[in-house]
mmCIF file of C-alpha atoms and ligand atoms in Angstrom:
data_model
loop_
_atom_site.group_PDB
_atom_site.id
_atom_site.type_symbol
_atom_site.label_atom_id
_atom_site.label_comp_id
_atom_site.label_asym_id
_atom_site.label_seq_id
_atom_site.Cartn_x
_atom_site.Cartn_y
_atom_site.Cartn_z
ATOM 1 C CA UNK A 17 0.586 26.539 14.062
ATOM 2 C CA UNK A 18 0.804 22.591 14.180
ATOM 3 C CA UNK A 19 4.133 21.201 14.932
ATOM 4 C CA UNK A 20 5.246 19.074 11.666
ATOM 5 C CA UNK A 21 5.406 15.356 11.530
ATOM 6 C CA UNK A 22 8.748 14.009 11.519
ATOM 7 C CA UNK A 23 8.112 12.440 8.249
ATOM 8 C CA UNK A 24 7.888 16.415 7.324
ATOM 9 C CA UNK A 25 11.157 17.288 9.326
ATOM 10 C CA UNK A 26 13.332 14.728 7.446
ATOM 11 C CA UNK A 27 11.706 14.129 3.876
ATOM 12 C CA UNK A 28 14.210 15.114 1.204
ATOM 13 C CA UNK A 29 12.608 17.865 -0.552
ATOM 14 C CA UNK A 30 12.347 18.680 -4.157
ATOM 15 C CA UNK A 31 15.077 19.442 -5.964
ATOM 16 C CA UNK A 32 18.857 19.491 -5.542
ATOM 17 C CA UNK A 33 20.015 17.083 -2.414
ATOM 18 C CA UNK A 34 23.019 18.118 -0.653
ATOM 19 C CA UNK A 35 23.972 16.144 1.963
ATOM 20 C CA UNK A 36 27.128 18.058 2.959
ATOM 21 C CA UNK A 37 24.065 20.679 4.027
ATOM 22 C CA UNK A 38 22.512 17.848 7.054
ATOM 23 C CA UNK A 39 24.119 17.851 10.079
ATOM 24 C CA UNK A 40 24.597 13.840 10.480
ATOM 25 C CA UNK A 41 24.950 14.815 14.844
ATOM 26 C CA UNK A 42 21.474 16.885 14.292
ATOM 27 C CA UNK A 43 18.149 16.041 16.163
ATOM 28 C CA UNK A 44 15.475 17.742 14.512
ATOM 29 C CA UNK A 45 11.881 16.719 16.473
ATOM 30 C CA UNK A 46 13.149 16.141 19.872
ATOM 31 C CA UNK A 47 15.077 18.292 22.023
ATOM 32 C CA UNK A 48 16.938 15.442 24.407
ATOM 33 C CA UNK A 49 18.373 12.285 24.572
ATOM 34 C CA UNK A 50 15.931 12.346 27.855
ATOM 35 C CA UNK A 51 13.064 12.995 25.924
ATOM 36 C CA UNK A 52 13.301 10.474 22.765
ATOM 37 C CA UNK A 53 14.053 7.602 25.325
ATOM 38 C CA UNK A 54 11.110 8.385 27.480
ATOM 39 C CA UNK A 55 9.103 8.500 23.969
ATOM 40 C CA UNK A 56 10.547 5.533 23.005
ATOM 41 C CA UNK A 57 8.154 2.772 25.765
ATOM 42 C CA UNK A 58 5.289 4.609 24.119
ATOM 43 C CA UNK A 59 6.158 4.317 20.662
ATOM 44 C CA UNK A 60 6.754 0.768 20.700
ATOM 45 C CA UNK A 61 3.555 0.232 22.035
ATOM 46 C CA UNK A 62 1.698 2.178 19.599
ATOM 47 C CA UNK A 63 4.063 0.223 16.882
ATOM 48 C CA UNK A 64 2.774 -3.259 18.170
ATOM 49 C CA UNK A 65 -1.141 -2.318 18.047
ATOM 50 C CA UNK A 66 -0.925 -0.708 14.865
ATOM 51 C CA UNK A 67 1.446 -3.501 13.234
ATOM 52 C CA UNK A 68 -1.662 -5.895 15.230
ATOM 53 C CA UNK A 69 -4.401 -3.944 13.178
ATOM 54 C CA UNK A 70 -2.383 -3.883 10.066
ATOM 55 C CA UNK A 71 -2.305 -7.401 10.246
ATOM 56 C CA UNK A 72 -5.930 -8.414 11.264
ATOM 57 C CA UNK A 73 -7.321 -6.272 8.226
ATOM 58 C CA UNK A 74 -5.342 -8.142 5.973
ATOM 59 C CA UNK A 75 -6.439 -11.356 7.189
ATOM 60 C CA UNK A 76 -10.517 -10.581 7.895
ATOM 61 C CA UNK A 77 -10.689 -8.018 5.081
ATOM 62 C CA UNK A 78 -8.110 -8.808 2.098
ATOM 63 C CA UNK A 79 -6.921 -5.538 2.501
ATOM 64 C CA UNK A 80 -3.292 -5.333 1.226
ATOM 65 C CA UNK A 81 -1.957 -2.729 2.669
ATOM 66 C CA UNK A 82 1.709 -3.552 4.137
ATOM 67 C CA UNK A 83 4.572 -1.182 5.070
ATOM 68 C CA UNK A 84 8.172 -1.373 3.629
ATOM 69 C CA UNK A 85 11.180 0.265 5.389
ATOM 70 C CA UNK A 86 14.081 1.048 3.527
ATOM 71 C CA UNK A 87 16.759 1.211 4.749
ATOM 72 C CA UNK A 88 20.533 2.753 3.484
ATOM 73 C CA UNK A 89 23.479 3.978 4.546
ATOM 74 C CA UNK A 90 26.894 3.674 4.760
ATOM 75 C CA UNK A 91 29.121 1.033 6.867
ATOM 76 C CA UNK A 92 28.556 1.704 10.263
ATOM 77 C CA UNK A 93 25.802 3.943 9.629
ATOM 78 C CA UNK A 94 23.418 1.792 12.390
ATOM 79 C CA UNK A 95 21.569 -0.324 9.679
ATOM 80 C CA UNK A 96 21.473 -3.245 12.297
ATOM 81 C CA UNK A 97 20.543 -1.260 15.558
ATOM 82 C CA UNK A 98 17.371 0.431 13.718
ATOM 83 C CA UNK A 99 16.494 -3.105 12.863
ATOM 84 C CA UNK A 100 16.566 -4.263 16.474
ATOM 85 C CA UNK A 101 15.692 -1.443 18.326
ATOM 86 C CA UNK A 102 13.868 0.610 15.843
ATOM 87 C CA UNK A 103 11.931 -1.569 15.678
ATOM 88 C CA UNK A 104 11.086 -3.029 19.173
ATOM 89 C CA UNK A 105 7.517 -3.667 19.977
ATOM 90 C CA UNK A 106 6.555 -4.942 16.361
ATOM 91 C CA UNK A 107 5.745 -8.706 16.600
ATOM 92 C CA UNK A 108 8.500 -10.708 14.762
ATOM 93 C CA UNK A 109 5.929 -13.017 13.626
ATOM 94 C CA UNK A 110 4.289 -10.421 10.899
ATOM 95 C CA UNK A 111 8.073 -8.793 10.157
ATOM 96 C CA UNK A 112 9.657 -9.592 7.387
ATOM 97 C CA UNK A 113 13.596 -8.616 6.865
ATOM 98 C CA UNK A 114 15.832 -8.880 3.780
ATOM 99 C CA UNK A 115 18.856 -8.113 4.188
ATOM 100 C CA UNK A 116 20.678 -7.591 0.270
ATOM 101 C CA UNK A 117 24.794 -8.523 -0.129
ATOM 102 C CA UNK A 118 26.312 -8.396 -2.875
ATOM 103 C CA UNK A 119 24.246 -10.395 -6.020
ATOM 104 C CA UNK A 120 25.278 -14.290 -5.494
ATOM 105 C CA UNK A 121 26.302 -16.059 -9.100
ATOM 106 C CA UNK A 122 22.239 -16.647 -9.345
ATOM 107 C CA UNK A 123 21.127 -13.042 -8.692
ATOM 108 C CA UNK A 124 23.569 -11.776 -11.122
ATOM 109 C CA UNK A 125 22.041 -13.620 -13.710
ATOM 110 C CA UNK A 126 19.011 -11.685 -13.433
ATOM 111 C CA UNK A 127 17.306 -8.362 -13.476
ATOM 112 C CA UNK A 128 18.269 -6.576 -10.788
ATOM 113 C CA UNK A 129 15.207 -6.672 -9.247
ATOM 114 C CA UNK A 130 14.191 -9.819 -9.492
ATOM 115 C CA UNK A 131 15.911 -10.558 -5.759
ATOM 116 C CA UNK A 132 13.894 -7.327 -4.140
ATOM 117 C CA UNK A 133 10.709 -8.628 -5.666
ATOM 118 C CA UNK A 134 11.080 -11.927 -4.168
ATOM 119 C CA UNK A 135 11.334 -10.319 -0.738
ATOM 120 C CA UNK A 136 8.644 -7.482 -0.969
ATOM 121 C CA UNK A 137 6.270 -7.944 2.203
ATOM 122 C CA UNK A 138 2.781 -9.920 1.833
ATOM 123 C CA UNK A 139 -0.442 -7.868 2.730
ATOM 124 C CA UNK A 140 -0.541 -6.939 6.761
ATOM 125 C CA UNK A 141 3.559 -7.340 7.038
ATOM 126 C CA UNK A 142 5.970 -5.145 7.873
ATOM 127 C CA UNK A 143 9.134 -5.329 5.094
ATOM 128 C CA UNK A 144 12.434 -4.155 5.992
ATOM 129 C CA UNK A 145 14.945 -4.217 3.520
ATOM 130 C CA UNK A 146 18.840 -3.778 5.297
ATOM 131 C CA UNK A 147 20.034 -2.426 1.825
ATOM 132 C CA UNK A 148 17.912 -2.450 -1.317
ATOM 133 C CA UNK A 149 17.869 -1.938 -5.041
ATOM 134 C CA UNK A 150 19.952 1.399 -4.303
ATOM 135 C CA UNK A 151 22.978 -0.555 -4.169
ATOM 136 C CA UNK A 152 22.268 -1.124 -7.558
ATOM 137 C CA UNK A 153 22.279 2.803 -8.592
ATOM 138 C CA UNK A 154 24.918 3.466 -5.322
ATOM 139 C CA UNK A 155 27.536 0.472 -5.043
ATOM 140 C CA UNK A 156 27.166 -0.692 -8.600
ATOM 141 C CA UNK A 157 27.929 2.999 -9.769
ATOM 142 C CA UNK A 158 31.088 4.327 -7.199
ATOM 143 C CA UNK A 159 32.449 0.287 -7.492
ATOM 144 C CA UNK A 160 32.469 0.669 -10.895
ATOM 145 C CA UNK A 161 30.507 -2.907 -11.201
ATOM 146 C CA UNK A 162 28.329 -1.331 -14.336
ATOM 147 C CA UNK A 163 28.932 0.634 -16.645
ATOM 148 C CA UNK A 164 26.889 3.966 -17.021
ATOM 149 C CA UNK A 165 24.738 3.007 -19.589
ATOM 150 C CA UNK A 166 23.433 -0.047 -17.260
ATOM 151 C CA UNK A 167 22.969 1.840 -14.049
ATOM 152 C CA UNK A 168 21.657 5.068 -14.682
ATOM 153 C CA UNK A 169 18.127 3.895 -16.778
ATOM 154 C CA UNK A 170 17.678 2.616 -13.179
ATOM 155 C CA UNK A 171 16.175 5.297 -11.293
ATOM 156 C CA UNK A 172 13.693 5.554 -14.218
ATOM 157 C CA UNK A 173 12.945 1.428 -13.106
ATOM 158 C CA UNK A 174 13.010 1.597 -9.223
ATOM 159 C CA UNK A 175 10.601 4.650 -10.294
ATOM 160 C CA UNK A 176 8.187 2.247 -12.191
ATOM 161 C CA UNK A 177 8.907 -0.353 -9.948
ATOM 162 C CA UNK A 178 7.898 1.247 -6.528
ATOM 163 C CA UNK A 179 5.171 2.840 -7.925
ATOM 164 C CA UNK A 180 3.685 -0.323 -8.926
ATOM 165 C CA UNK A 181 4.787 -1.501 -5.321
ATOM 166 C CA UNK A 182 2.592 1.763 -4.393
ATOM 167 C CA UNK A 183 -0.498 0.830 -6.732
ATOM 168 C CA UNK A 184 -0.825 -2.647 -4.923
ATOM 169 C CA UNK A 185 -0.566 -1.082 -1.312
ATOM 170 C CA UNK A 186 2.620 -1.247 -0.251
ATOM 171 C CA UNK A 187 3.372 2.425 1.623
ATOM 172 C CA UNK A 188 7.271 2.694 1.328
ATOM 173 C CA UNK A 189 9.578 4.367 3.397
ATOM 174 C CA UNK A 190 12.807 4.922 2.628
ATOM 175 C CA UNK A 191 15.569 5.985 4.794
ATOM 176 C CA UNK A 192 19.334 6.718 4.629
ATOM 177 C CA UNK A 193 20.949 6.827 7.488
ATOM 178 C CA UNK A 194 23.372 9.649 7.069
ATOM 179 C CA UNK A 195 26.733 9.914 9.859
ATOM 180 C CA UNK A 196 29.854 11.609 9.414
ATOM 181 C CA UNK A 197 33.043 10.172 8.352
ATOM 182 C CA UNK A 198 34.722 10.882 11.291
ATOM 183 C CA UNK A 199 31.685 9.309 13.054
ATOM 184 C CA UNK A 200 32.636 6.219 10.590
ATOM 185 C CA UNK A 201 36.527 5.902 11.277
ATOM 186 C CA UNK A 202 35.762 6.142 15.163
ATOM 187 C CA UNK A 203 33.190 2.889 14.895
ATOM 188 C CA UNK A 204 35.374 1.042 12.675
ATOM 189 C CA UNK A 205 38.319 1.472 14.828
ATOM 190 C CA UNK A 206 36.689 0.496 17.489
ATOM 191 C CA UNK A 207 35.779 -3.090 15.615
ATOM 192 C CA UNK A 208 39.849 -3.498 15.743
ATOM 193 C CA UNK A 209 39.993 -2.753 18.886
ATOM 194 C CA UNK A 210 37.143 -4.545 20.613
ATOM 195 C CA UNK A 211 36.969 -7.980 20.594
ATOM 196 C CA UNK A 212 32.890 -8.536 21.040
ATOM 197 C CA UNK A 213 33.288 -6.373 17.589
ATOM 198 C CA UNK A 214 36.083 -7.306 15.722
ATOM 199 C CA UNK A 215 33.765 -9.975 13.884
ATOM 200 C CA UNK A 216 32.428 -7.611 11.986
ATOM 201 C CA UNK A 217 34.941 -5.745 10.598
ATOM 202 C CA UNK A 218 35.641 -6.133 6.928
ATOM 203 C CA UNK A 219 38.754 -4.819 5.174
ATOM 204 C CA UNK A 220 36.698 -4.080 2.027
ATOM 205 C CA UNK A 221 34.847 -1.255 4.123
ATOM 206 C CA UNK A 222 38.123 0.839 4.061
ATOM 207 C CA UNK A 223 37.858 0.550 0.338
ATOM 208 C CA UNK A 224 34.209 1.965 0.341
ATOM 209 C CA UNK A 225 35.686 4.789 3.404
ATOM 210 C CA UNK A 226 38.296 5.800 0.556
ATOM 211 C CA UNK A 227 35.535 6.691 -1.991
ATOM 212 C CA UNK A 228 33.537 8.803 0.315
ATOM 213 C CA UNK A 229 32.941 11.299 -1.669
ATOM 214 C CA UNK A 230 31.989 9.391 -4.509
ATOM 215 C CA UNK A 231 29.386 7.535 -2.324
ATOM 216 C CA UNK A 232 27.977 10.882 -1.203
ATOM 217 C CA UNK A 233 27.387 12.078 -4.817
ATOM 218 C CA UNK A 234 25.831 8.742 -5.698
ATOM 219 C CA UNK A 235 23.406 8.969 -2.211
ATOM 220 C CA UNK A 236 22.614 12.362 -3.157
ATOM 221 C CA UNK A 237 21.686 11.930 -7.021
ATOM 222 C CA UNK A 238 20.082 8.372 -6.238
ATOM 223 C CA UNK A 239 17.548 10.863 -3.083
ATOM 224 C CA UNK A 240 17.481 13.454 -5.898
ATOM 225 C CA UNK A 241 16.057 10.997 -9.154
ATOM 226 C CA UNK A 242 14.233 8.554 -6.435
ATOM 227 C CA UNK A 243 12.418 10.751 -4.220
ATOM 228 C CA UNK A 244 8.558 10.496 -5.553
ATOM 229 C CA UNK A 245 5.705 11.156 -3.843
ATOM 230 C CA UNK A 246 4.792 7.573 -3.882
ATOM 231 C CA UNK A 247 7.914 6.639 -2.177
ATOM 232 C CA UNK A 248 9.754 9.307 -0.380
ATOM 233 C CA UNK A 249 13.100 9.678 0.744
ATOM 234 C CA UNK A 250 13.771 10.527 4.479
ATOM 235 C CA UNK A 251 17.630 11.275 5.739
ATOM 236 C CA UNK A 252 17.880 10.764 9.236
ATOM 237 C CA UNK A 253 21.074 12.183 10.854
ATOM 238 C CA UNK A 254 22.676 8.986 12.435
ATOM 239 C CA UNK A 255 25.625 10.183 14.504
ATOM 240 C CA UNK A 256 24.070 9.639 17.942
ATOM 241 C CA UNK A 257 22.576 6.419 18.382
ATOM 242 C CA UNK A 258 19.372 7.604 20.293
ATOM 243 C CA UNK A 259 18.413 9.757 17.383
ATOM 244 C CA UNK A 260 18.440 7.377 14.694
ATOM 245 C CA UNK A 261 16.809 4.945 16.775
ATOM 246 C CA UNK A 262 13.937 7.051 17.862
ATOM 247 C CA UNK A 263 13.574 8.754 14.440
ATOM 248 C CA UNK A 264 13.425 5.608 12.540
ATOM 249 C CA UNK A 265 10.797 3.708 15.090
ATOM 250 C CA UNK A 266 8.499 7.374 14.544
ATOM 251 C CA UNK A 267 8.752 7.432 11.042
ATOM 252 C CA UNK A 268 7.296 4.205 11.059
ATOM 253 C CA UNK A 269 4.927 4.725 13.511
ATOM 254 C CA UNK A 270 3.481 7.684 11.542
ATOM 255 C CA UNK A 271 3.156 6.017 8.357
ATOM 256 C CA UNK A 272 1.037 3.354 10.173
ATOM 257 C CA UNK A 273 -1.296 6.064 11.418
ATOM 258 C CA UNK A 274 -1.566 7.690 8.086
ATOM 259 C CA UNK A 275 -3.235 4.110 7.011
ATOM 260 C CA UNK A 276 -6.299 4.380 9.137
ATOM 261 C CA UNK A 277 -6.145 0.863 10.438
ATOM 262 C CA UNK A 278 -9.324 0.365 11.358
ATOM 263 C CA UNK A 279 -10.026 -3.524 13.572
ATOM 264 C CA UNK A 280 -12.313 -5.313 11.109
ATOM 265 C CA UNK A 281 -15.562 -5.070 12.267
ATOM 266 C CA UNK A 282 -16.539 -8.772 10.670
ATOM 267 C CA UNK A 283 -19.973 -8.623 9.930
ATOM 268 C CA UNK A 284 -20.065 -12.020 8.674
ATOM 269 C CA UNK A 285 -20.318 -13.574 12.338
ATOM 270 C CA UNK A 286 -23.840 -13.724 13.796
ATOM 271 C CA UNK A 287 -22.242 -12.764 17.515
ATOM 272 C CA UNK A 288 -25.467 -13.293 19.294
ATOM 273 C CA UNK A 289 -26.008 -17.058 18.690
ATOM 274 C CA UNK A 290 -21.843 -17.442 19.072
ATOM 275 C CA UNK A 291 -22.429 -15.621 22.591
ATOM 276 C CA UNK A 292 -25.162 -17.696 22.930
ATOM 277 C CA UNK A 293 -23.562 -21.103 22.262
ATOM 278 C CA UNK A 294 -20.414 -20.046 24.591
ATOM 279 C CA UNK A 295 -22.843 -19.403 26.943
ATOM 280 C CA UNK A 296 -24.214 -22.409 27.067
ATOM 281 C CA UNK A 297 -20.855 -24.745 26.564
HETATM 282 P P1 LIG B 319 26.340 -4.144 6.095
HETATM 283 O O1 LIG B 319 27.569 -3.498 5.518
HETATM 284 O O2 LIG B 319 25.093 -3.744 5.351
HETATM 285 O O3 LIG B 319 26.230 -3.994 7.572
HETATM 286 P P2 LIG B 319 27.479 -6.783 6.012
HETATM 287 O O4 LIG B 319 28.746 -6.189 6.523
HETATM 288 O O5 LIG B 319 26.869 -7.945 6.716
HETATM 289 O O6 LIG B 319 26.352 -5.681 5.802
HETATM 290 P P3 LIG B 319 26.911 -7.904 3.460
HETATM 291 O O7 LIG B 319 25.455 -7.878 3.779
HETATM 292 O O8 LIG B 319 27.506 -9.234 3.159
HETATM 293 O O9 LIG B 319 27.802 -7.197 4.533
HETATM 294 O O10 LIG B 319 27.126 -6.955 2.210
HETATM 295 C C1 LIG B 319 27.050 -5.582 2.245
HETATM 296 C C2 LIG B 319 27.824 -5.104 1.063
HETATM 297 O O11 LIG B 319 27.177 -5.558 -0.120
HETATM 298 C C3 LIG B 319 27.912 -3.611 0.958
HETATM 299 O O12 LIG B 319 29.249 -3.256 0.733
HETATM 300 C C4 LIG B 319 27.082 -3.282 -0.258
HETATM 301 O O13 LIG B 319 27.544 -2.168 -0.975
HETATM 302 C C5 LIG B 319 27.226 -4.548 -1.073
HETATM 303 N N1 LIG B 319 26.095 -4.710 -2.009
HETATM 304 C C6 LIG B 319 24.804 -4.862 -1.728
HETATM 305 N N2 LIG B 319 24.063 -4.938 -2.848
HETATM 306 C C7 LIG B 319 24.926 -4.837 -3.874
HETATM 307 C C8 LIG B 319 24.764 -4.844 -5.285
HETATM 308 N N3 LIG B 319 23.562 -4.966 -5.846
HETATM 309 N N4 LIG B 319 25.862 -4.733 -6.029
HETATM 310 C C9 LIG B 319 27.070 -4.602 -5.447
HETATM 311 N N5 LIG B 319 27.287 -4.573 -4.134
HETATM 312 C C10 LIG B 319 26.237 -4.694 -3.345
#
């Protein structure tokens, strides 16, 4: 029996989501902190060659394949560390990183994808989005920012809209990072406390903490309505720090090596007369 990718550990599966049901101090696909670390010098390697190849095809062969990480979760949740760490070994040169706030006066004005369109990744890049559209179906809905009637014909659009994303070779994967909320108050009370983290605490987090629950049954119906085979949801259990970051830096890895990244072979260069004209310079 083959041991299942991780993409096959964590990938929502069909039907009812219930994240009360994941363990957020889990570590399904790795038995030890030891272990995941030691992966970890390997993976990053792997993570750089394959972003290299992605790349290179793109630019010899027009191929426009790209890879876009998507990334969710609460405050606290380790949004920022999966960027930097996650991610190490990927050249920052072909990454590109949106991170999405709350709509500025200009963004409101429009569709609310208009902003995520502007920042899907070109051909050979690697997009990471630190929050997406699902604020849109997540925030929007527990904040009460829309009414019904303007957020929920939403999933129906990000549905359209990543599919298209899908059609012009964009391999999405999307990722909530799911901790607990006792996890939560013990990170955000250490913000108060510590001063090389006070900076980021934000009173308007409390306000989100209060509505929990509410958040939890917009996650879970936004996994449920979202999760296509096109663009599948994975929920990574994001208590312990080591997890996260190795299970977000695999899940990328492994939809790189489902793209076959072949170097380009370039045909068009006659490499015998080059040799020979290096040879003789
Ligand atoms: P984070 O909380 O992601 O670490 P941060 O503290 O730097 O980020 P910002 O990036 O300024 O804060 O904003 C994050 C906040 O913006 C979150 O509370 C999120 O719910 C909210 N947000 C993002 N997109 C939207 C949206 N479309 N509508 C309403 N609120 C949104």
């Amino acid at each position: 029996m083959s041991v299942p990718s991780l993409r096959e550990r964590l990938a929502v599966g069909p039907g009812r989501v219930d994240l009360g049901a994941i363990d957020p101090s889990a570590t399904p696909g790795v038995k030890s902190r030891r272990r995941a670390d030691d992966a970890r010098g390997q993976l990053s390697t792997e993570l750089g060659d394959l972003q290299e190849r992605l790349w290179a095809r793109s630019q010899c062969e027009g191929d426009r394949q790209r890879v876009l990480l998507v990334l969710q979760g609460m405050d606290t949740s380790g949004k920022d560390g999966a960027i930097k760490r996650g991610l190490d070994g990927a050249n920052p040169k072909w990454l590109h990183l949106a991170s999405f706030g709350p709509p500025t006066d200009e963004e409101q004005a429009h569709h609310f994808l208009w902003r995520i369109r502007r920042q899907v990744p070109e051909p050979g890049m690697i997009g990471v989005f630190d929050r997406s559209h699902y604020e849109d179906v997540i925030a929007v809905r527990v904040k009460g920012l829309a009414p019904e009637d303007a957020w929920r014909p939403r999933f129906e659009e990000i549905n359209a809209f990543e599919r298209q994303l899908h059609d012009d070779g964009v391999s999405i994967v999307k990722v909530m990072l799911h901790i607990s909320r006792d996890y939560q108050r013990e990170r955000q009370l250490r913000r108060l406390e510590r001063i090389d983290k006070r900076w980021k605490f934000n009173e308007g987090d409390l306000d989100d903490r209060d509505r929990w629950d509410e958040f939890m049954v917009a996650y879970e119906e936004a996994l449920e309505r979202c999760n296509t085979s096109v663009a599948p949801w994975y929920v990574v259990p994001a208590d312990r720090k080591w997890y996260r970051t190795w299970a977000v830096s695999l899940l990328v890895v492994e939809t790189l090596r489902a793209l076959d990244l072949r170097y380009p072979e370039r045909p068009e260069l006659d490499i015998e007369a080059l040799r020979a004209r290096l040879l003789a310079s």
